């Protein structure tokens, strides 16, 4: 009796593995193609980041590249799960990740606002290091513009302001006045 149960279990296991083999092979072929595609996409992303943020620290560009890479691989992982027949797990992971991303983005909203404002300030031709700017209650020479903050020289001191506060309203002081 025991031998018959073991034989049926082994036969069922072999049948299930043979049935799943085409999906697994398709999934692994997809992973290889996705890896090559992601490699090509990242070459383009790194080149675009280097051109669009030339004065930025390489660490910022690398950080943005890693974020893009993580999103790409996450999409590949969810697609792989769907290909091999684990669609419920893929859907659950996608939903959970969406809620997690909402929480993180809410927690980091001020930092994100400063970073977006920093990009605008970095690209603004009227806001450059060496210019004298009034932003809020601070009037000084722009010493450095970073992604999240800007440094001013005010009476020999360095004053640091968040980019979101500066970008909201600032005035360039005419040097000939």
Short mmCIF file of N, CA and C in Angstrom, two decimals:
data_model
loop_
_atom_site.label_atom_id
_atom_site.label_comp_id
_atom_site.label_asym_id
_atom_site.label_seq_id
_atom_site.Cartn_x
_atom_site.Cartn_y
_atom_site.Cartn_z
N UNK A 1 0.82 -1.19 0.00
CA UNK A 1 0.00 0.00 0.00
C UNK A 1 0.87 1.26 0.00
N UNK A 2 1.88 1.29 0.85
CA UNK A 2 2.76 2.45 0.94
C UNK A 2 3.53 2.67 -0.35
N UNK A 3 3.98 1.62 -0.97
CA UNK A 3 4.75 1.73 -2.21
C UNK A 3 3.88 2.32 -3.31
N UNK A 4 2.61 1.95 -3.36
CA UNK A 4 1.69 2.48 -4.37
C UNK A 4 1.48 3.98 -4.19
N UNK A 5 1.36 4.44 -2.94
CA UNK A 5 1.16 5.88 -2.67
C UNK A 5 2.41 6.65 -3.07
N UNK A 6 3.56 6.12 -2.75
CA UNK A 6 4.83 6.78 -3.10
C UNK A 6 4.99 6.84 -4.62
N UNK A 7 4.67 5.76 -5.30
CA UNK A 7 4.78 5.74 -6.76
C UNK A 7 3.84 6.77 -7.40
N UNK A 8 2.59 6.84 -6.92
CA UNK A 8 1.65 7.83 -7.46
C UNK A 8 2.12 9.26 -7.20
N UNK A 9 2.68 9.50 -6.02
CA UNK A 9 3.19 10.83 -5.68
C UNK A 9 4.35 11.21 -6.59
N UNK A 10 5.25 10.26 -6.81
CA UNK A 10 6.39 10.52 -7.71
C UNK A 10 5.92 10.74 -9.14
N UNK A 11 4.97 9.95 -9.60
CA UNK A 11 4.43 10.14 -10.94
C UNK A 11 3.77 11.52 -11.08
N UNK A 12 3.03 11.93 -10.07
CA UNK A 12 2.38 13.24 -10.09
C UNK A 12 3.43 14.36 -10.10
N UNK A 13 4.50 14.20 -9.32
CA UNK A 13 5.58 15.19 -9.29
C UNK A 13 6.23 15.31 -10.66
N UNK A 14 6.56 14.19 -11.27
CA UNK A 14 7.19 14.21 -12.59
C UNK A 14 6.25 14.84 -13.62
N UNK A 15 4.98 14.50 -13.56
CA UNK A 15 4.00 15.08 -14.48
C UNK A 15 3.91 16.59 -14.31
N UNK A 16 3.88 17.07 -13.07
CA UNK A 16 3.80 18.51 -12.81
C UNK A 16 5.06 19.24 -13.29
N UNK A 17 6.22 18.64 -13.09
CA UNK A 17 7.48 19.26 -13.53
C UNK A 17 7.50 19.32 -15.06
N UNK A 18 7.11 18.24 -15.71
CA UNK A 18 7.09 18.22 -17.18
C UNK A 18 6.10 19.25 -17.71
N UNK A 19 4.93 19.39 -17.05
CA UNK A 19 3.94 20.38 -17.49
C UNK A 19 4.45 21.80 -17.30
N UNK A 20 5.22 22.04 -16.25
CA UNK A 20 5.71 23.39 -15.95
C UNK A 20 6.96 23.76 -16.74
N UNK A 21 7.65 22.76 -17.29
CA UNK A 21 8.92 23.00 -17.98
C UNK A 21 8.84 24.05 -19.09
N UNK A 22 7.85 24.02 -19.98
CA UNK A 22 7.81 25.05 -21.03
C UNK A 22 7.69 26.47 -20.46
N UNK A 23 6.89 26.63 -19.41
CA UNK A 23 6.76 27.98 -18.81
C UNK A 23 8.07 28.41 -18.16
N UNK A 24 8.76 27.48 -17.49
CA UNK A 24 10.04 27.82 -16.86
C UNK A 24 11.09 28.19 -17.90
N UNK A 25 11.15 27.43 -18.98
CA UNK A 25 12.11 27.74 -20.05
C UNK A 25 11.78 29.11 -20.66
N UNK A 26 10.51 29.34 -20.92
CA UNK A 26 10.10 30.64 -21.46
C UNK A 26 10.48 31.76 -20.49
N UNK A 27 10.27 31.54 -19.21
CA UNK A 27 10.62 32.54 -18.20
C UNK A 27 12.10 32.84 -18.17
N UNK A 28 12.92 31.81 -18.26
CA UNK A 28 14.37 32.04 -18.23
C UNK A 28 14.87 32.69 -19.51
N UNK A 29 14.28 32.35 -20.64
CA UNK A 29 14.62 33.05 -21.89
C UNK A 29 14.23 34.52 -21.76
N UNK A 30 13.07 34.79 -21.19
CA UNK A 30 12.64 36.17 -20.96
C UNK A 30 13.64 36.91 -20.07
N UNK A 31 14.13 36.24 -19.01
CA UNK A 31 15.10 36.88 -18.12
C UNK A 31 16.39 37.25 -18.85
N UNK A 32 16.86 36.37 -19.72
CA UNK A 32 18.08 36.66 -20.48
C UNK A 32 17.86 37.85 -21.41
N UNK A 33 16.75 37.85 -22.12
CA UNK A 33 16.45 38.96 -23.03
C UNK A 33 16.27 40.25 -22.25
N UNK A 34 15.59 40.17 -21.10
CA UNK A 34 15.38 41.36 -20.26
C UNK A 34 16.71 41.90 -19.74
N UNK A 35 17.62 41.02 -19.35
CA UNK A 35 18.92 41.46 -18.84
C UNK A 35 19.68 42.24 -19.91
N UNK A 36 19.65 41.72 -21.14
CA UNK A 36 20.33 42.42 -22.25
C UNK A 36 19.64 43.77 -22.51
N UNK A 37 18.31 43.77 -22.51
CA UNK A 37 17.57 45.01 -22.73
C UNK A 37 17.82 46.04 -21.64
N UNK A 38 17.85 45.60 -20.40
CA UNK A 38 18.11 46.53 -19.29
C UNK A 38 19.52 47.09 -19.38
N UNK A 39 20.46 46.25 -19.76
CA UNK A 39 21.85 46.73 -19.93
C UNK A 39 21.89 47.85 -20.96
N UNK A 40 21.20 47.67 -22.09
CA UNK A 40 21.18 48.69 -23.14
C UNK A 40 20.46 49.95 -22.66
N UNK A 41 19.34 49.77 -21.98
CA UNK A 41 18.59 50.93 -21.47
C UNK A 41 19.44 51.72 -20.48
N UNK A 42 20.18 51.03 -19.62
CA UNK A 42 20.98 51.73 -18.61
C UNK A 42 22.14 52.50 -19.24
N UNK A 43 22.67 52.02 -20.35
CA UNK A 43 23.71 52.79 -21.05
C UNK A 43 23.12 54.12 -21.51
N UNK A 44 21.91 54.07 -22.06
CA UNK A 44 21.24 55.29 -22.51
C UNK A 44 20.90 56.20 -21.33
N UNK A 45 20.36 55.62 -20.25
CA UNK A 45 19.98 56.42 -19.07
C UNK A 45 21.21 57.12 -18.49
N UNK A 46 22.31 56.42 -18.36
CA UNK A 46 23.53 57.04 -17.80
C UNK A 46 24.04 58.17 -18.70
N UNK A 47 23.96 57.97 -20.00
CA UNK A 47 24.39 59.03 -20.92
C UNK A 47 23.48 60.25 -20.81
N UNK A 48 22.18 60.02 -20.73
CA UNK A 48 21.24 61.14 -20.59
C UNK A 48 21.46 61.87 -19.28
N UNK A 49 21.67 61.14 -18.19
CA UNK A 49 21.92 61.78 -16.90
C UNK A 49 23.22 62.59 -16.93
N UNK A 50 24.22 62.06 -17.58
CA UNK A 50 25.50 62.77 -17.66
C UNK A 50 25.36 64.07 -18.45
N UNK A 51 24.55 64.03 -19.52
CA UNK A 51 24.34 65.23 -20.35
C UNK A 51 23.41 66.23 -19.66
N UNK A 52 22.38 65.75 -18.99
CA UNK A 52 21.40 66.67 -18.41
C UNK A 52 21.84 67.22 -17.06
N UNK A 53 22.74 66.55 -16.36
CA UNK A 53 23.24 67.04 -15.07
C UNK A 53 24.77 67.07 -15.07
N UNK A 54 25.37 67.87 -15.96
CA UNK A 54 26.83 67.82 -16.10
C UNK A 54 27.58 68.35 -14.88
N UNK A 55 27.04 69.34 -14.20
CA UNK A 55 27.75 69.92 -13.07
C UNK A 55 27.47 69.21 -11.76
N UNK A 56 26.56 68.26 -11.78
CA UNK A 56 26.17 67.56 -10.57
C UNK A 56 27.23 66.53 -10.19
N UNK A 57 27.23 66.22 -8.92
CA UNK A 57 28.11 65.19 -8.40
C UNK A 57 27.77 63.85 -9.05
N UNK A 58 28.78 63.04 -9.35
CA UNK A 58 28.50 61.73 -9.94
C UNK A 58 27.62 60.85 -9.03
N UNK A 59 27.67 61.12 -7.73
CA UNK A 59 26.86 60.35 -6.79
C UNK A 59 25.37 60.55 -7.06
N UNK A 60 24.95 61.78 -7.37
CA UNK A 60 23.54 62.04 -7.69
C UNK A 60 23.12 61.31 -8.95
N UNK A 61 23.97 61.38 -9.96
CA UNK A 61 23.65 60.70 -11.21
C UNK A 61 23.59 59.19 -11.00
N UNK A 62 24.51 58.67 -10.22
CA UNK A 62 24.52 57.23 -9.94
C UNK A 62 23.27 56.84 -9.15
N UNK A 63 22.87 57.66 -8.19
CA UNK A 63 21.67 57.39 -7.41
C UNK A 63 20.43 57.33 -8.30
N UNK A 64 20.29 58.30 -9.20
CA UNK A 64 19.15 58.29 -10.12
C UNK A 64 19.19 57.07 -11.04
N UNK A 65 20.39 56.69 -11.47
CA UNK A 65 20.53 55.50 -12.31
C UNK A 65 20.13 54.23 -11.56
N UNK A 66 20.48 54.15 -10.28
CA UNK A 66 20.11 52.98 -9.48
C UNK A 66 18.59 52.91 -9.31
N UNK A 67 17.95 54.06 -9.14
CA UNK A 67 16.49 54.07 -9.01
C UNK A 67 15.84 53.52 -10.29
N UNK A 68 16.32 53.97 -11.45
CA UNK A 68 15.79 53.48 -12.72
C UNK A 68 16.04 51.97 -12.84
N UNK A 69 17.23 51.54 -12.47
CA UNK A 69 17.58 50.12 -12.55
C UNK A 69 16.68 49.26 -11.67
N UNK A 70 16.42 49.71 -10.45
CA UNK A 70 15.55 48.97 -9.54
C UNK A 70 14.14 48.84 -10.11
N UNK A 71 13.61 49.94 -10.66
CA UNK A 71 12.27 49.88 -11.26
C UNK A 71 12.23 48.91 -12.44
N UNK A 72 13.25 48.95 -13.27
CA UNK A 72 13.28 48.04 -14.42
C UNK A 72 13.31 46.58 -13.97
N UNK A 73 14.20 46.26 -13.02
CA UNK A 73 14.29 44.87 -12.57
C UNK A 73 13.04 44.43 -11.82
N UNK A 74 12.39 45.35 -11.12
CA UNK A 74 11.15 44.99 -10.43
C UNK A 74 10.08 44.63 -11.46
N UNK A 75 9.99 45.40 -12.52
CA UNK A 75 9.04 45.09 -13.59
C UNK A 75 9.35 43.75 -14.24
N UNK A 76 10.64 43.47 -14.43
CA UNK A 76 11.04 42.18 -15.01
C UNK A 76 10.66 41.04 -14.06
N UNK A 77 10.88 41.23 -12.75
CA UNK A 77 10.55 40.18 -11.79
C UNK A 77 9.04 39.89 -11.79
N UNK A 78 8.22 40.94 -11.82
CA UNK A 78 6.77 40.72 -11.87
C UNK A 78 6.36 40.03 -13.16
N UNK A 79 6.97 40.42 -14.27
CA UNK A 79 6.66 39.78 -15.54
C UNK A 79 7.09 38.31 -15.54
N UNK A 80 8.25 38.03 -14.97
CA UNK A 80 8.73 36.65 -14.88
C UNK A 80 7.75 35.79 -14.08
N UNK A 81 7.28 36.32 -12.95
CA UNK A 81 6.32 35.57 -12.13
C UNK A 81 5.04 35.28 -12.93
N UNK A 82 4.60 36.25 -13.71
CA UNK A 82 3.41 36.04 -14.54
C UNK A 82 3.65 34.99 -15.61
N UNK A 83 4.82 35.04 -16.23
CA UNK A 83 5.15 34.09 -17.30
C UNK A 83 5.17 32.65 -16.79
N UNK A 84 5.73 32.46 -15.58
CA UNK A 84 5.83 31.09 -15.07
C UNK A 84 4.54 30.64 -14.38
N UNK A 85 3.51 31.48 -14.41
CA UNK A 85 2.21 31.06 -13.91
C UNK A 85 1.89 31.48 -12.50
N UNK A 86 2.68 32.36 -11.93
CA UNK A 86 2.44 32.83 -10.56
C UNK A 86 1.85 34.24 -10.58
N UNK A 87 0.77 34.40 -11.33
CA UNK A 87 0.18 35.73 -11.52
C UNK A 87 -0.39 36.31 -10.23
N UNK A 88 -0.92 35.48 -9.36
CA UNK A 88 -1.48 35.99 -8.10
C UNK A 88 -0.37 36.58 -7.23
N UNK A 89 0.77 35.93 -7.20
CA UNK A 89 1.90 36.46 -6.42
C UNK A 89 2.39 37.76 -7.05
N UNK A 90 2.48 37.81 -8.37
CA UNK A 90 2.92 39.02 -9.06
C UNK A 90 1.96 40.18 -8.77
N UNK A 91 0.67 39.91 -8.80
CA UNK A 91 -0.32 40.97 -8.53
C UNK A 91 -0.22 41.43 -7.08
N UNK A 92 -0.05 40.51 -6.16
CA UNK A 92 0.08 40.88 -4.75
C UNK A 92 1.33 41.72 -4.50
N UNK A 93 2.44 41.31 -5.08
CA UNK A 93 3.68 42.08 -4.92
C UNK A 93 3.56 43.47 -5.53
N UNK A 94 2.94 43.55 -6.69
CA UNK A 94 2.75 44.85 -7.34
C UNK A 94 1.89 45.78 -6.50
N UNK A 95 0.81 45.26 -5.94
CA UNK A 95 -0.07 46.07 -5.10
C UNK A 95 0.63 46.51 -3.82
N UNK A 96 1.30 45.58 -3.16
CA UNK A 96 2.01 45.91 -1.92
C UNK A 96 3.09 46.95 -2.18
N UNK A 97 3.79 46.81 -3.29
CA UNK A 97 4.84 47.77 -3.62
C UNK A 97 4.25 49.15 -3.90
N UNK A 98 3.09 49.19 -4.52
CA UNK A 98 2.42 50.48 -4.77
C UNK A 98 2.10 51.20 -3.47
N UNK A 99 1.57 50.46 -2.50
CA UNK A 99 1.26 51.07 -1.21
C UNK A 99 2.53 51.50 -0.48
N UNK A 100 3.57 50.71 -0.57
CA UNK A 100 4.85 51.06 0.04
C UNK A 100 5.42 52.33 -0.60
N UNK A 101 5.33 52.41 -1.92
CA UNK A 101 5.83 53.60 -2.63
C UNK A 101 5.05 54.85 -2.24
N UNK A 102 3.74 54.72 -2.07
CA UNK A 102 2.95 55.86 -1.62
C UNK A 102 3.41 56.34 -0.25
N UNK A 103 3.64 55.42 0.66
CA UNK A 103 4.11 55.79 2.00
C UNK A 103 5.47 56.45 1.97
N UNK A 104 6.38 55.89 1.21
CA UNK A 104 7.73 56.46 1.11
C UNK A 104 7.69 57.84 0.46
N UNK A 105 6.90 57.99 -0.60
CA UNK A 105 6.84 59.29 -1.28
C UNK A 105 6.22 60.35 -0.37
N UNK A 106 5.24 59.96 0.44
CA UNK A 106 4.66 60.92 1.38
C UNK A 106 5.69 61.31 2.43
N UNK A 107 6.44 60.33 2.94
CA UNK A 107 7.45 60.61 3.95
C UNK A 107 8.58 61.48 3.40
N UNK A 108 8.88 61.33 2.13
CA UNK A 108 9.99 62.07 1.52
C UNK A 108 9.52 63.26 0.69
N UNK A 109 8.28 63.69 0.86
CA UNK A 109 7.73 64.72 -0.01
C UNK A 109 8.52 66.02 0.03
N UNK A 110 8.99 66.43 1.20
CA UNK A 110 9.79 67.67 1.27
C UNK A 110 11.12 67.51 0.54
N UNK A 111 11.76 66.36 0.69
CA UNK A 111 13.02 66.13 0.00
C UNK A 111 12.80 66.08 -1.51
N UNK A 112 11.72 65.46 -1.92
CA UNK A 112 11.41 65.40 -3.35
C UNK A 112 11.14 66.80 -3.89
N UNK A 113 10.40 67.60 -3.12
CA UNK A 113 10.10 68.97 -3.53
C UNK A 113 11.40 69.77 -3.68
N UNK A 114 12.34 69.61 -2.72
CA UNK A 114 13.63 70.30 -2.81
C UNK A 114 14.44 69.83 -4.02
N UNK A 115 14.41 68.54 -4.30
CA UNK A 115 15.17 68.01 -5.43
C UNK A 115 14.62 68.51 -6.76
N UNK A 116 13.29 68.53 -6.89
CA UNK A 116 12.68 69.04 -8.13
C UNK A 116 13.00 70.52 -8.30
N UNK A 117 12.88 71.28 -7.21
CA UNK A 117 13.22 72.71 -7.28
C UNK A 117 14.70 72.89 -7.61
N UNK A 118 15.55 72.00 -7.10
CA UNK A 118 16.98 72.06 -7.40
C UNK A 118 17.26 71.86 -8.88
N UNK A 119 16.54 70.96 -9.49
CA UNK A 119 16.71 70.74 -10.94
C UNK A 119 16.34 72.02 -11.69
N UNK A 120 15.22 72.64 -11.29
CA UNK A 120 14.82 73.90 -11.95
C UNK A 120 15.87 74.99 -11.74
N UNK A 121 16.39 75.11 -10.53
CA UNK A 121 17.40 76.14 -10.27
C UNK A 121 18.69 75.86 -11.03
N UNK A 122 19.08 74.60 -11.11
CA UNK A 122 20.30 74.25 -11.85
C UNK A 122 20.17 74.57 -13.34
N UNK A 123 18.96 74.46 -13.86
CA UNK A 123 18.73 74.71 -15.28
C UNK A 123 18.41 76.17 -15.59
N UNK A 124 18.16 76.98 -14.57
CA UNK A 124 17.77 78.38 -14.78
C UNK A 124 19.00 79.21 -15.14
N UNK A 125 19.00 79.86 -16.30
CA UNK A 125 20.16 80.64 -16.72
C UNK A 125 20.35 81.92 -15.89
N UNK A 126 19.35 82.34 -15.15
CA UNK A 126 19.46 83.56 -14.33
C UNK A 126 19.87 83.28 -12.90
N UNK A 127 20.10 82.04 -12.55
CA UNK A 127 20.45 81.67 -11.18
C UNK A 127 21.72 80.84 -11.22
N UNK A 128 22.87 81.47 -10.99
CA UNK A 128 24.16 80.81 -11.13
C UNK A 128 25.06 81.15 -9.95
N UNK A 129 26.04 80.30 -9.68
CA UNK A 129 27.03 80.65 -8.66
C UNK A 129 27.71 81.97 -9.04
N UNK A 130 27.88 82.81 -8.03
CA UNK A 130 28.47 84.13 -8.25
C UNK A 130 27.43 85.23 -8.34
N UNK A 131 26.16 84.89 -8.62
CA UNK A 131 25.09 85.89 -8.67
C UNK A 131 24.68 86.29 -7.26
N UNK A 132 24.26 87.53 -7.13
CA UNK A 132 23.71 88.00 -5.85
C UNK A 132 22.20 87.87 -5.94
N UNK A 133 21.64 87.15 -4.98
CA UNK A 133 20.22 86.78 -4.99
C UNK A 133 19.59 87.12 -3.65
N UNK A 134 18.34 87.54 -3.69
CA UNK A 134 17.54 87.67 -2.48
C UNK A 134 16.48 86.59 -2.51
N UNK A 135 16.48 85.76 -1.49
CA UNK A 135 15.50 84.69 -1.36
C UNK A 135 14.97 84.73 0.07
N UNK A 136 13.72 85.15 0.21
CA UNK A 136 13.16 85.30 1.55
C UNK A 136 13.89 86.41 2.29
N UNK A 137 14.41 86.10 3.47
CA UNK A 137 15.12 87.10 4.26
C UNK A 137 16.64 87.04 4.06
N UNK A 138 17.09 86.31 3.06
CA UNK A 138 18.51 86.14 2.81
C UNK A 138 18.91 86.82 1.51
N UNK A 139 19.91 87.71 1.59
CA UNK A 139 20.50 88.30 0.40
C UNK A 139 21.98 87.98 0.44
N UNK A 140 22.46 87.32 -0.60
CA UNK A 140 23.86 86.96 -0.63
C UNK A 140 24.26 86.42 -1.99
N UNK A 141 25.54 86.10 -2.08
CA UNK A 141 26.09 85.57 -3.32
C UNK A 141 25.91 84.06 -3.34
N UNK A 142 25.40 83.55 -4.45
CA UNK A 142 25.22 82.10 -4.58
C UNK A 142 26.60 81.47 -4.64
N UNK A 143 26.89 80.60 -3.66
CA UNK A 143 28.18 79.93 -3.62
C UNK A 143 28.11 78.58 -4.34
N UNK A 144 27.03 77.85 -4.12
CA UNK A 144 26.88 76.53 -4.74
C UNK A 144 25.41 76.17 -4.81
N UNK A 145 25.03 75.54 -5.92
CA UNK A 145 23.67 75.04 -6.10
C UNK A 145 23.77 73.52 -6.13
N UNK A 146 23.13 72.89 -5.17
CA UNK A 146 23.11 71.44 -5.11
C UNK A 146 21.70 70.96 -5.40
N UNK A 147 21.50 69.67 -5.44
CA UNK A 147 20.20 69.13 -5.80
C UNK A 147 19.13 69.50 -4.77
N UNK A 148 19.45 69.46 -3.48
CA UNK A 148 18.44 69.74 -2.46
C UNK A 148 18.59 71.09 -1.79
N UNK A 149 19.74 71.71 -1.87
CA UNK A 149 19.95 72.97 -1.16
C UNK A 149 20.91 73.87 -1.93
N UNK A 150 20.84 75.16 -1.58
CA UNK A 150 21.73 76.14 -2.19
C UNK A 150 22.48 76.83 -1.07
N UNK A 151 23.76 77.08 -1.31
CA UNK A 151 24.60 77.75 -0.31
C UNK A 151 24.85 79.19 -0.77
N UNK A 152 24.66 80.13 0.16
CA UNK A 152 24.91 81.56 -0.08
C UNK A 152 26.06 82.01 0.80
N UNK A 153 26.83 82.98 0.27
CA UNK A 153 27.83 83.67 1.10
C UNK A 153 27.20 84.98 1.53
N UNK A 154 27.05 85.14 2.83
CA UNK A 154 26.44 86.34 3.40
C UNK A 154 27.38 86.87 4.48
N UNK A 155 27.99 88.00 4.22
CA UNK A 155 28.90 88.65 5.18
C UNK A 155 29.96 87.68 5.71
N UNK A 156 30.56 86.91 4.84
CA UNK A 156 31.63 85.99 5.23
C UNK A 156 31.13 84.66 5.77
N UNK A 157 29.84 84.52 6.00
CA UNK A 157 29.28 83.26 6.49
C UNK A 157 28.64 82.50 5.33
N UNK A 158 28.44 81.22 5.54
CA UNK A 158 27.72 80.40 4.57
C UNK A 158 26.33 80.13 5.12
N UNK A 159 25.31 80.49 4.33
CA UNK A 159 23.92 80.25 4.71
C UNK A 159 23.36 79.22 3.73
N UNK A 160 22.71 78.21 4.28
CA UNK A 160 22.16 77.13 3.46
C UNK A 160 20.64 77.22 3.50
N UNK A 161 20.03 77.19 2.31
CA UNK A 161 18.56 77.25 2.20
C UNK A 161 18.08 76.08 1.34
N UNK A 162 16.91 75.59 1.66
CA UNK A 162 16.28 74.52 0.87
C UNK A 162 15.88 75.09 -0.48
N UNK A 163 16.08 74.32 -1.53
CA UNK A 163 15.78 74.79 -2.88
C UNK A 163 14.31 75.09 -3.10
N UNK A 164 13.41 74.37 -2.45
CA UNK A 164 11.98 74.61 -2.64
C UNK A 164 11.62 76.01 -2.15
N UNK A 165 12.20 76.44 -1.04
CA UNK A 165 11.93 77.78 -0.51
C UNK A 165 12.50 78.86 -1.43
N UNK A 166 13.64 78.59 -2.03
CA UNK A 166 14.28 79.57 -2.92
C UNK A 166 13.51 79.65 -4.23
N UNK A 167 13.22 78.51 -4.82
CA UNK A 167 12.60 78.47 -6.14
C UNK A 167 11.21 79.10 -6.13
N UNK A 168 10.56 79.03 -4.98
CA UNK A 168 9.23 79.62 -4.84
C UNK A 168 9.22 81.11 -5.19
N UNK A 169 10.21 81.83 -4.65
CA UNK A 169 10.31 83.27 -4.92
C UNK A 169 11.72 83.75 -4.62
N UNK A 170 12.38 84.22 -5.66
CA UNK A 170 13.70 84.79 -5.49
C UNK A 170 13.86 85.96 -6.45
N UNK A 171 14.80 86.83 -6.14
CA UNK A 171 15.06 88.01 -6.95
C UNK A 171 16.56 88.15 -7.14
N UNK A 172 16.93 88.40 -8.39
CA UNK A 172 18.35 88.62 -8.69
C UNK A 172 18.63 90.10 -8.42
N UNK A 173 19.68 90.35 -7.61
CA UNK A 173 20.05 91.72 -7.27
C UNK A 173 20.97 92.25 -8.34
N UNK A 174 20.63 93.42 -8.88
CA UNK A 174 21.44 94.03 -9.92
C UNK A 174 22.77 94.46 -9.32
N UNK A 175 23.89 94.01 -9.87
CA UNK A 175 25.21 94.32 -9.32
C UNK A 175 25.63 95.74 -9.61
N UNK A 176 24.99 96.44 -10.52
CA UNK A 176 25.38 97.81 -10.86
C UNK A 176 24.62 98.84 -10.03
N UNK A 177 23.74 98.41 -9.16
CA UNK A 177 22.93 99.35 -8.39
C UNK A 177 23.69 99.97 -7.28
#
